[in-house]
Amino acid sequence: MRRSFRLALAVLPSVFVLLATLSGCNTEEVTQGKKRPAAGGEDEKPRTEVPATKHGTIKGTVVLDDGFNPPAPKPIEMGANTSSCHAGDPTKEEVEDQTWLVGPNRGVKNVAVFVQPPQDMYFKIPEAALDKAAKDVQLEQPHCAFKPRVFTLFPAFYDRAKNDLVPTGQALVIDRSPSIDHNYNLLNASKPAGSNLAKGVGDPARVTGLLPQDRPITVTCNVHSWMRAYGFVLEHPFAAVTNEKGEFTIENAPLGAKLQLVAWHEAAGFFLKGGIDGDEITLQENQTLPPLKIRGK
Ligand SMILES: [Cu+2]
């Protein structure tokens, strides 16, 4: 029962966001702590800092839930694009369906895991963690798949004195194959700029100004309908994506204060939002979390 309740909690916020979006009644961008304050911040009370005692490394794994066995990856039907997309020695992942990538010990790849502050709170970003934004996030299309499939961005953080988001300068840089035409669209993003553009070789698109939001953006290519990437635009860098063994490491995570741990997978959605045993969790230094169990919807 406890688990079902937690799952319901996990799914509800995204359902509300979806409904609000579909109904067109809410055109404001939704940020993770709260809606973005109006210019000048008059309309919103400043948020409260999450009282982290220090910052440190958290590790964990995401594994298939007992009894859940997703289909194995199948080759993608590429039609007229088969020869161009198979040229140049692509990896298996680039020519097969990547929805469920299961590795040793049932570990699941491409799960986004990150923390979120409780309602009306924010994370103060330590200097060492701000450095993560110094490096842009690269999204490449060497063959006919985006690499990486799942990513996180840290383009802004909350500044309490300004009661507003402040850009970090980090951009999403989208590059393309030297030999295959692609374009890209950023669906569900806070900013349409950069959508549906074909970029020349050696002239990557540099997307800045994306606002933090609760649901992932989806990146698509019109030339190759199967191409997908998913990105979480966060207002902090305390995030990771699982590797081929299902492992993740969150560096400089806020420790010693209640927060939410969130895990998302493209076929499972938000399968964790809270803690392992409740709605919130307090992380400890060098903590290895119990395995996070995942199953399809
Ligand atoms: Cu493409």
Tab-separated table of C-alpha atoms and ligand atoms in Angstrom:
chain	number	residue	atom	x	y	z
A	1	MET	CA	0.000	0.000	0.000
A	2	ARG	CA	2.728	2.371	0.989
A	3	ARG	CA	4.365	1.930	-2.385
A	4	SER	CA	1.154	2.514	-4.334
A	5	PHE	CA	0.512	5.692	-2.375
A	6	ARG	CA	3.968	6.928	-3.125
A	7	LEU	CA	3.563	6.117	-6.785
A	8	ALA	CA	0.295	8.022	-6.868
A	9	LEU	CA	2.057	11.000	-5.323
A	10	ALA	CA	4.712	10.691	-7.938
A	11	VAL	CA	2.337	10.686	-10.852
A	12	LEU	CA	-0.158	13.321	-9.730
A	13	PRO	CA	1.945	16.474	-10.163
A	14	SER	CA	2.885	15.572	-13.719
A	15	VAL	CA	-0.757	14.788	-14.493
A	16	PHE	CA	-1.771	18.228	-13.236
A	17	VAL	CA	0.903	19.895	-15.324
A	18	LEU	CA	-0.231	17.925	-18.352
A	19	LEU	CA	-3.896	18.769	-17.781
A	20	ALA	CA	-3.099	22.428	-17.263
A	21	THR	CA	-1.115	22.443	-20.471
A	22	LEU	CA	-3.689	20.573	-22.493
A	23	SER	CA	-6.521	22.787	-21.339
A	24	GLY	CA	-4.553	25.877	-22.283
A	25	CYS	CA	-5.648	27.557	-19.064
A	26	ASN	CA	-2.171	28.031	-17.748
A	27	THR	CA	0.412	29.501	-20.016
A	28	GLU	CA	2.867	30.307	-17.231
A	29	GLU	CA	6.018	28.328	-17.153
A	30	VAL	CA	6.221	26.010	-14.220
A	31	THR	CA	9.491	25.935	-12.367
A	32	GLN	CA	10.494	23.363	-9.850
A	33	GLY	CA	10.208	25.307	-6.603
A	34	LYS	CA	7.342	27.460	-7.675
A	35	LYS	CA	6.152	29.365	-10.678
A	36	ARG	CA	8.763	31.775	-11.914
A	37	PRO	CA	8.332	35.094	-10.086
A	38	ALA	CA	7.091	38.059	-12.051
A	39	ALA	CA	9.755	40.578	-13.065
A	40	GLY	CA	10.797	42.377	-9.927
A	41	GLY	CA	9.485	39.551	-7.829
A	42	GLU	CA	6.585	41.535	-6.345
A	43	ASP	CA	4.060	38.793	-6.777
A	44	GLU	CA	5.911	35.996	-5.083
A	45	LYS	CA	7.245	35.656	-1.587
A	46	PRO	CA	10.940	34.760	-1.526
A	47	ARG	CA	11.586	31.082	-1.101
A	48	THR	CA	13.296	29.575	1.949
A	49	GLU	CA	16.705	27.951	1.688
A	50	VAL	CA	16.859	24.206	2.214
A	51	PRO	CA	18.961	23.995	5.408
A	52	ALA	CA	21.611	21.592	4.111
A	53	THR	CA	24.384	21.009	6.650
A	54	LYS	CA	26.911	20.186	3.922
A	55	HIS	CA	27.202	18.751	0.419
A	56	GLY	CA	28.479	15.356	-0.636
A	57	THR	CA	28.328	12.397	-2.978
A	58	ILE	CA	25.309	10.083	-3.175
A	59	LYS	CA	25.309	6.830	-5.117
A	60	GLY	CA	22.627	4.402	-6.134
A	61	THR	CA	21.314	2.038	-8.779
A	62	VAL	CA	18.073	1.686	-10.696
A	63	VAL	CA	16.995	-1.902	-11.282
A	64	LEU	CA	14.004	-3.636	-12.836
A	65	ASP	CA	11.333	-4.467	-10.288
A	66	ASP	CA	10.894	-8.146	-9.444
A	67	GLY	CA	8.877	-9.924	-12.119
A	68	PHE	CA	9.017	-7.037	-14.595
A	69	ASN	CA	10.719	-7.934	-17.872
A	70	PRO	CA	10.477	-5.317	-20.619
A	71	PRO	CA	10.911	-6.306	-24.263
A	72	ALA	CA	14.488	-6.577	-25.509
A	73	PRO	CA	15.592	-3.806	-27.917
A	74	LYS	CA	14.564	-4.451	-31.534
A	75	PRO	CA	16.178	-3.059	-34.684
A	76	ILE	CA	14.548	0.201	-35.799
A	77	GLU	CA	12.646	0.085	-39.098
A	78	MET	CA	14.406	2.866	-40.994
A	79	GLY	CA	12.948	2.424	-44.469
A	80	ALA	CA	14.694	4.550	-47.092
A	81	ASN	CA	17.136	5.820	-44.438
A	82	THR	CA	18.523	2.369	-43.694
A	83	SER	CA	21.717	2.596	-45.706
A	84	SER	CA	22.644	6.147	-44.632
A	85	CYS	CA	21.823	5.506	-40.959
A	86	HIS	CA	23.739	2.214	-40.878
A	87	ALA	CA	26.787	3.702	-42.588
A	88	GLY	CA	29.879	4.554	-40.591
A	89	ASP	CA	29.667	1.810	-38.001
A	90	PRO	CA	26.938	3.003	-35.593
A	91	THR	CA	26.639	1.299	-32.222
A	92	LYS	CA	23.834	-1.172	-31.553
A	93	GLU	CA	22.041	1.460	-29.494
A	94	GLU	CA	22.007	3.806	-32.484
A	95	VAL	CA	20.124	1.344	-34.678
A	96	GLU	CA	17.899	-0.309	-32.065
A	97	ASP	CA	15.008	0.875	-29.957
A	98	GLN	CA	16.512	2.405	-26.801
A	99	THR	CA	13.401	2.513	-24.622
A	100	TRP	CA	14.559	-0.208	-22.234
A	101	LEU	CA	18.305	-0.697	-21.952
A	102	VAL	CA	18.917	-3.318	-19.301
A	103	GLY	CA	22.427	-4.228	-18.217
A	104	PRO	CA	24.064	-6.586	-15.732
A	105	ASN	CA	22.064	-7.354	-12.577
A	106	ARG	CA	18.938	-5.868	-14.205
A	107	GLY	CA	20.311	-2.328	-14.001
A	108	VAL	CA	18.463	0.188	-16.191
A	109	LYS	CA	20.244	2.801	-18.278
A	110	ASN	CA	19.053	6.334	-19.023
A	111	VAL	CA	17.098	7.013	-15.861
A	112	ALA	CA	17.279	10.637	-14.693
A	113	VAL	CA	17.743	10.874	-10.923
A	114	PHE	CA	17.801	14.211	-9.141
A	115	VAL	CA	16.736	15.994	-5.968
A	116	GLN	CA	14.074	18.660	-5.585
A	117	PRO	CA	13.469	21.131	-2.761
A	118	PRO	CA	10.210	20.976	-0.813
A	119	GLN	CA	7.499	23.430	-1.888
A	120	ASP	CA	8.489	27.120	-1.606
A	121	MET	CA	12.120	26.257	-0.858
A	122	TYR	CA	15.314	26.377	-2.887
A	123	PHE	CA	18.808	24.918	-2.875
A	124	LYS	CA	21.701	27.268	-2.313
A	125	ILE	CA	24.322	26.190	-4.828
A	126	PRO	CA	27.844	25.715	-3.445
A	127	GLU	CA	30.699	27.163	-5.474
A	128	ALA	CA	32.032	23.718	-6.419
A	129	ALA	CA	28.655	22.723	-7.813
A	130	LEU	CA	28.232	25.940	-9.792
A	131	ASP	CA	31.284	24.890	-11.775
A	132	LYS	CA	29.201	22.169	-13.383
A	133	ALA	CA	27.433	24.877	-15.369
A	134	ALA	CA	30.714	26.077	-16.836
A	135	LYS	CA	30.553	23.198	-19.268
A	136	ASP	CA	27.797	23.205	-21.885
A	137	VAL	CA	25.748	20.055	-22.403
A	138	GLN	CA	26.451	18.484	-25.780
A	139	LEU	CA	23.775	16.660	-27.738
A	140	GLU	CA	25.173	14.968	-30.810
A	141	GLN	CA	23.713	13.135	-33.787
A	142	PRO	CA	26.633	11.194	-35.214
A	143	HIS	CA	24.369	8.690	-36.975
A	144	CYS	CA	20.583	8.549	-36.597
A	145	ALA	CA	20.211	8.767	-32.827
A	146	PHE	CA	20.759	11.544	-30.331
A	147	LYS	CA	23.639	11.048	-27.944
A	148	PRO	CA	23.074	11.095	-25.043
A	149	ARG	CA	19.499	9.825	-24.932
A	150	VAL	CA	18.841	11.448	-21.540
A	151	PHE	CA	20.541	14.521	-20.100
A	152	THR	CA	20.098	17.207	-17.475
A	153	LEU	CA	20.725	20.922	-17.798
A	154	PHE	CA	21.558	23.586	-15.226
A	155	PRO	CA	20.952	26.875	-17.062
A	156	ALA	CA	19.745	28.924	-14.054
A	157	PHE	CA	19.574	28.968	-10.278
A	158	TYR	CA	17.389	30.754	-7.742
A	159	ASP	CA	18.857	33.861	-6.132
A	160	ARG	CA	17.022	34.782	-2.952
A	161	ALA	CA	18.164	38.411	-2.902
A	162	LYS	CA	16.705	38.918	-6.363
A	163	ASN	CA	13.821	36.518	-5.744
A	164	ASP	CA	14.354	35.347	-9.270
A	165	LEU	CA	16.275	32.922	-11.413
A	166	VAL	CA	19.784	33.888	-12.463
A	167	PRO	CA	21.354	32.370	-15.606
A	168	THR	CA	24.434	30.201	-15.150
A	169	GLY	CA	25.443	30.594	-18.794
A	170	GLN	CA	25.191	26.884	-19.512
A	171	ALA	CA	23.796	26.073	-22.947
A	172	LEU	CA	22.464	23.016	-24.706
A	173	VAL	CA	24.671	22.562	-27.762
A	174	ILE	CA	23.193	20.469	-30.549
A	175	ASP	CA	25.587	19.223	-33.177
A	176	ARG	CA	24.974	17.064	-36.203
A	177	SER	CA	26.552	14.363	-38.235
A	178	PRO	CA	28.978	15.415	-40.943
A	179	SER	CA	27.196	13.207	-43.459
A	180	ILE	CA	23.500	12.963	-42.507
A	181	ASP	CA	20.906	15.738	-42.526
A	182	HIS	CA	19.021	16.226	-39.262
A	183	ASN	CA	16.955	18.912	-37.671
A	184	TYR	CA	15.749	19.170	-34.108
A	185	ASN	CA	12.710	20.296	-32.137
A	186	LEU	CA	12.546	20.995	-28.428
A	187	LEU	CA	9.067	19.856	-27.390
A	188	ASN	CA	7.578	20.917	-24.042
A	189	ALA	CA	10.415	23.406	-23.593
A	190	SER	CA	9.936	26.794	-21.972
A	191	LYS	CA	11.377	28.434	-25.030
A	192	PRO	CA	10.570	27.647	-28.648
A	193	ALA	CA	13.709	29.289	-30.021
A	194	GLY	CA	15.907	26.817	-31.777
A	195	SER	CA	13.098	24.519	-32.803
A	196	ASN	CA	12.875	22.929	-36.188
A	197	LEU	CA	16.269	24.052	-37.326
A	198	ALA	CA	18.672	22.210	-39.533
A	199	LYS	CA	22.218	23.053	-38.584
A	200	GLY	CA	25.217	22.874	-40.810
A	201	VAL	CA	28.237	20.769	-40.033
A	202	GLY	CA	30.634	22.618	-37.777
A	203	ASP	CA	27.934	25.115	-36.864
A	204	PRO	CA	26.245	23.656	-33.784
A	205	ALA	CA	23.099	25.228	-32.360
A	206	ARG	CA	23.672	26.786	-28.955
A	207	VAL	CA	20.395	26.928	-27.046
A	208	THR	CA	20.374	29.251	-24.036
A	209	GLY	CA	17.624	30.764	-21.927
A	210	LEU	CA	15.735	27.556	-21.194
A	211	LEU	CA	13.799	27.881	-17.949
A	212	PRO	CA	13.695	25.173	-15.290
A	213	GLN	CA	10.538	23.096	-15.506
A	214	ASP	CA	9.042	20.037	-13.883
A	215	ARG	CA	8.604	17.809	-16.906
A	216	PRO	CA	11.337	16.812	-19.339
A	217	ILE	CA	11.782	18.415	-22.724
A	218	THR	CA	11.661	15.975	-25.632
A	219	VAL	CA	14.051	16.430	-28.524
A	220	THR	CA	12.934	15.114	-31.905
A	221	CYS	CA	14.170	15.095	-35.493
A	222	ASN	CA	11.725	15.441	-38.391
A	223	VAL	CA	13.983	13.609	-40.816
A	224	HIS	CA	14.143	10.471	-38.647
A	225	SER	CA	10.886	9.998	-36.779
A	226	TRP	CA	12.329	7.537	-34.253
A	227	MET	CA	15.037	9.868	-32.947
A	228	ARG	CA	14.426	10.954	-29.350
A	229	ALA	CA	16.285	12.551	-26.487
A	230	TYR	CA	14.934	13.726	-23.152
A	231	GLY	CA	16.293	16.488	-20.963
A	232	PHE	CA	15.481	17.827	-17.538
A	233	VAL	CA	16.042	21.556	-17.189
A	234	LEU	CA	16.873	22.062	-13.514
A	235	GLU	CA	17.723	25.025	-11.336
A	236	HIS	CA	20.479	23.075	-9.624
A	237	PRO	CA	23.193	20.595	-10.664
A	238	PHE	CA	22.313	17.803	-8.190
A	239	ALA	CA	21.370	15.341	-10.885
A	240	ALA	CA	22.610	12.268	-12.719
A	241	VAL	CA	21.630	9.819	-15.447
A	242	THR	CA	22.123	6.098	-14.918
A	243	ASN	CA	24.832	4.294	-16.874
A	244	GLU	CA	24.588	0.898	-18.612
A	245	LYS	CA	24.721	-0.842	-15.226
A	246	GLY	CA	21.913	1.309	-13.818
A	247	GLU	CA	24.346	3.181	-11.573
A	248	PHE	CA	24.217	6.883	-10.782
A	249	THR	CA	26.318	9.290	-8.742
A	250	ILE	CA	25.061	12.688	-7.637
A	251	GLU	CA	27.909	14.945	-6.633
A	252	ASN	CA	27.723	17.847	-4.188
A	253	ALA	CA	24.203	16.785	-3.183
A	254	PRO	CA	22.613	18.737	-0.309
A	255	LEU	CA	22.929	16.635	2.862
A	256	GLY	CA	21.242	16.676	6.247
A	257	ALA	CA	17.975	18.326	5.211
A	258	LYS	CA	14.655	17.031	3.998
A	259	LEU	CA	14.183	17.017	0.248
A	260	GLN	CA	12.617	14.951	-2.490
A	261	LEU	CA	14.427	12.379	-4.560
A	262	VAL	CA	13.011	12.108	-8.075
A	263	ALA	CA	13.563	9.372	-10.649
A	264	TRP	CA	12.195	9.391	-14.198
A	265	HIS	CA	12.394	6.993	-17.132
A	266	GLU	CA	10.917	7.500	-20.581
A	267	ALA	CA	8.648	4.453	-20.367
A	268	ALA	CA	7.973	4.515	-16.624
A	269	GLY	CA	7.526	8.262	-16.129
A	270	PHE	CA	8.156	9.603	-12.623
A	271	PHE	CA	8.431	6.362	-10.702
A	272	LEU	CA	9.869	7.965	-7.585
A	273	LYS	CA	9.154	11.370	-6.112
A	274	GLY	CA	9.862	11.518	-2.424
A	275	GLY	CA	12.068	9.176	-0.493
A	276	ILE	CA	12.582	5.466	-0.335
A	277	ASP	CA	10.239	5.070	2.641
A	278	GLY	CA	8.167	8.224	2.549
A	279	ASP	CA	7.471	11.556	0.937
A	280	GLU	CA	10.834	13.089	1.794
A	281	ILE	CA	14.367	11.924	2.362
A	282	THR	CA	17.403	13.251	4.210
A	283	LEU	CA	20.630	12.347	2.452
A	284	GLN	CA	23.811	11.502	4.332
A	285	GLU	CA	27.431	11.797	3.278
A	286	ASN	CA	28.746	8.955	1.087
A	287	GLN	CA	25.345	7.326	1.198
A	288	THR	CA	24.561	4.437	-1.116
A	289	LEU	CA	20.816	4.353	-1.528
A	290	PRO	CA	18.884	1.078	-1.636
A	291	PRO	CA	18.183	0.011	-5.253
A	292	LEU	CA	15.406	2.059	-6.868
A	293	LYS	CA	12.935	-0.395	-8.426
A	294	ILE	CA	11.394	0.443	-11.763
A	295	ARG	CA	8.598	-1.081	-13.851
A	296	GLY	CA	6.698	0.066	-16.920
A	297	LYS	CA	3.422	1.934	-16.684
B	1	CU	CU	17.656	12.925	-37.754
